[in-house]
Coordinates of C-alpha atoms in Angstrom, one line a residue:
M1 CA 0.0 0.0 0.0
A2 CA 1.3 3.4 -0.9
T3 CA 0.3 6.9 0.1
V4 CA -0.7 9.0 -2.9
L5 CA -1.2 12.7 -3.7
I6 CA -3.5 13.3 -6.6
V7 CA -3.0 16.5 -8.6
D8 CA -5.5 17.5 -11.3
D9 CA -7.5 20.7 -12.0
A10 CA -10.7 18.6 -12.7
K11 CA -12.4 17.4 -9.6
F12 CA -14.0 14.6 -11.5
M13 CA -10.6 13.3 -12.5
R14 CA -9.4 13.4 -9.0
K15 CA -12.4 11.5 -7.7
T16 CA -12.0 8.9 -10.5
L17 CA -8.4 8.3 -9.5
I18 CA -9.3 8.1 -5.8
K19 CA -11.8 5.4 -6.4
M20 CA -9.3 3.4 -8.6
L21 CA -6.5 3.7 -6.1
E22 CA -8.6 3.0 -3.0
S23 CA -10.0 -0.1 -4.6
S24 CA -6.5 -1.3 -5.1
E25 CA -5.7 -0.6 -1.4
H26 CA -3.6 2.5 -1.8
C27 CA -4.2 5.4 0.5
V28 CA -5.0 8.8 -1.0
V29 CA -3.6 11.3 1.5
G30 CA -4.3 14.5 -0.4
E31 CA -5.5 16.3 -3.5
A32 CA -4.4 19.5 -5.3
E33 CA -5.8 21.3 -8.2
N34 CA -2.7 23.0 -9.6
G35 CA 1.0 22.8 -9.5
L36 CA 1.5 25.4 -6.8
Q37 CA -0.8 23.5 -4.4
A38 CA 0.9 20.2 -5.4
I39 CA 4.3 21.5 -4.2
E40 CA 2.8 22.7 -0.9
K41 CA 0.9 19.4 -0.4
Y42 CA 3.9 17.3 -1.3
Q43 CA 6.1 19.1 1.3
E44 CA 3.3 18.8 3.9
L45 CA 2.2 15.2 3.3
K46 CA 5.4 13.5 2.0
P47 CA 3.4 10.9 -0.1
D48 CA 5.0 7.8 -1.5
I49 CA 3.9 8.8 -5.0
V50 CA 2.1 11.7 -6.9
T51 CA -0.2 11.5 -9.9
M52 CA 0.2 14.8 -11.7
D53 CA -1.9 16.3 -14.5
I54 CA 0.2 18.1 -17.1
T55 CA -2.1 21.0 -18.1
M56 CA -3.3 23.0 -15.1
P57 CA -3.8 26.7 -14.2
E58 CA -1.2 28.7 -12.1
M59 CA 1.6 26.2 -12.6
N60 CA 1.6 23.2 -15.0
G61 CA 2.6 19.7 -14.0
I62 CA 6.0 19.8 -15.6
E63 CA 7.1 22.8 -13.7
A64 CA 5.7 21.3 -10.5
V65 CA 7.6 18.0 -11.0
K66 CA 10.8 20.0 -11.4
K67 CA 10.2 22.0 -8.2
I68 CA 9.2 18.9 -6.2
L69 CA 12.3 17.0 -7.4
S70 CA 14.5 20.0 -6.6
T71 CA 13.5 19.6 -2.9
D72 CA 13.3 15.8 -2.9
S73 CA 15.3 13.9 -5.5
N74 CA 13.6 10.6 -4.5
A75 CA 10.1 11.9 -5.3
K76 CA 8.1 9.6 -7.5
V77 CA 5.7 11.3 -9.9
I78 CA 3.5 9.8 -12.5
M79 CA 2.2 12.2 -15.1
C80 CA -1.4 12.1 -16.4
S81 CA -2.0 13.3 -19.9
A82 CA -4.8 13.4 -22.5
M83 CA -4.4 11.7 -25.8
G84 CA -2.2 13.7 -28.2
Q85 CA 0.1 15.2 -25.6
Q86 CA 3.1 13.1 -26.5
K87 CA 5.5 16.0 -26.6
M88 CA 4.5 17.1 -23.1
V89 CA 4.8 13.5 -21.8
V90 CA 8.4 13.4 -23.2
D91 CA 9.1 16.8 -21.5
A92 CA 7.6 15.4 -18.2
I93 CA 9.8 12.3 -18.3
E94 CA 12.9 14.4 -19.1
A95 CA 11.9 16.6 -16.1
G96 CA 12.0 13.5 -13.9
A97 CA 8.6 11.9 -13.9
K98 CA 8.8 8.1 -13.5
D99 CA 5.9 7.1 -15.8
Y100 CA 2.7 8.4 -17.4
I101 CA -0.9 7.4 -17.7
V102 CA -3.3 8.5 -20.4
K103 CA -6.8 9.9 -19.9
P104 CA -9.4 8.6 -19.9
F105 CA -8.0 6.4 -17.1
D106 CA -8.0 2.6 -17.2
G107 CA -7.9 1.3 -13.6
G108 CA -5.5 -1.5 -14.4
C109 CA -3.1 0.8 -16.2
V110 CA -3.1 3.3 -13.3
V111 CA -2.4 0.6 -10.7
E112 CA 0.3 -0.9 -12.9
A113 CA 2.1 2.4 -13.4
I114 CA 2.0 3.1 -9.6
N115 CA 3.4 -0.3 -8.8
R116 CA 6.1 0.0 -11.4
A117 CA 7.1 3.5 -10.0
L118 CA 7.3 2.1 -6.5
S119 CA 9.4 -1.0 -7.3

């Protein structure tokens, strides 16, 4: 079981991920709706892993990953992207993300990505 911080500007997406993760016995310890909140919540909660949307207001996911990794080089972040954002996914992996999952989410793929990142 891992502690997870979910970051997405769409509440519906956060709720979808919470259901998927909790049904696989992971513990969602927090939510954030933009990159700035993600950095604050990460420092406060110290989760085992973060799911991070790429496109968000105030600070995008790629910038948030860079900031989180600058304070904790062991942070594990999985990026969430919509179809057709391959360039952004490459940028996110280059910034230090461990993996990515594509929206709309498939429960099996989400759990597999988290387990891969944690192993």
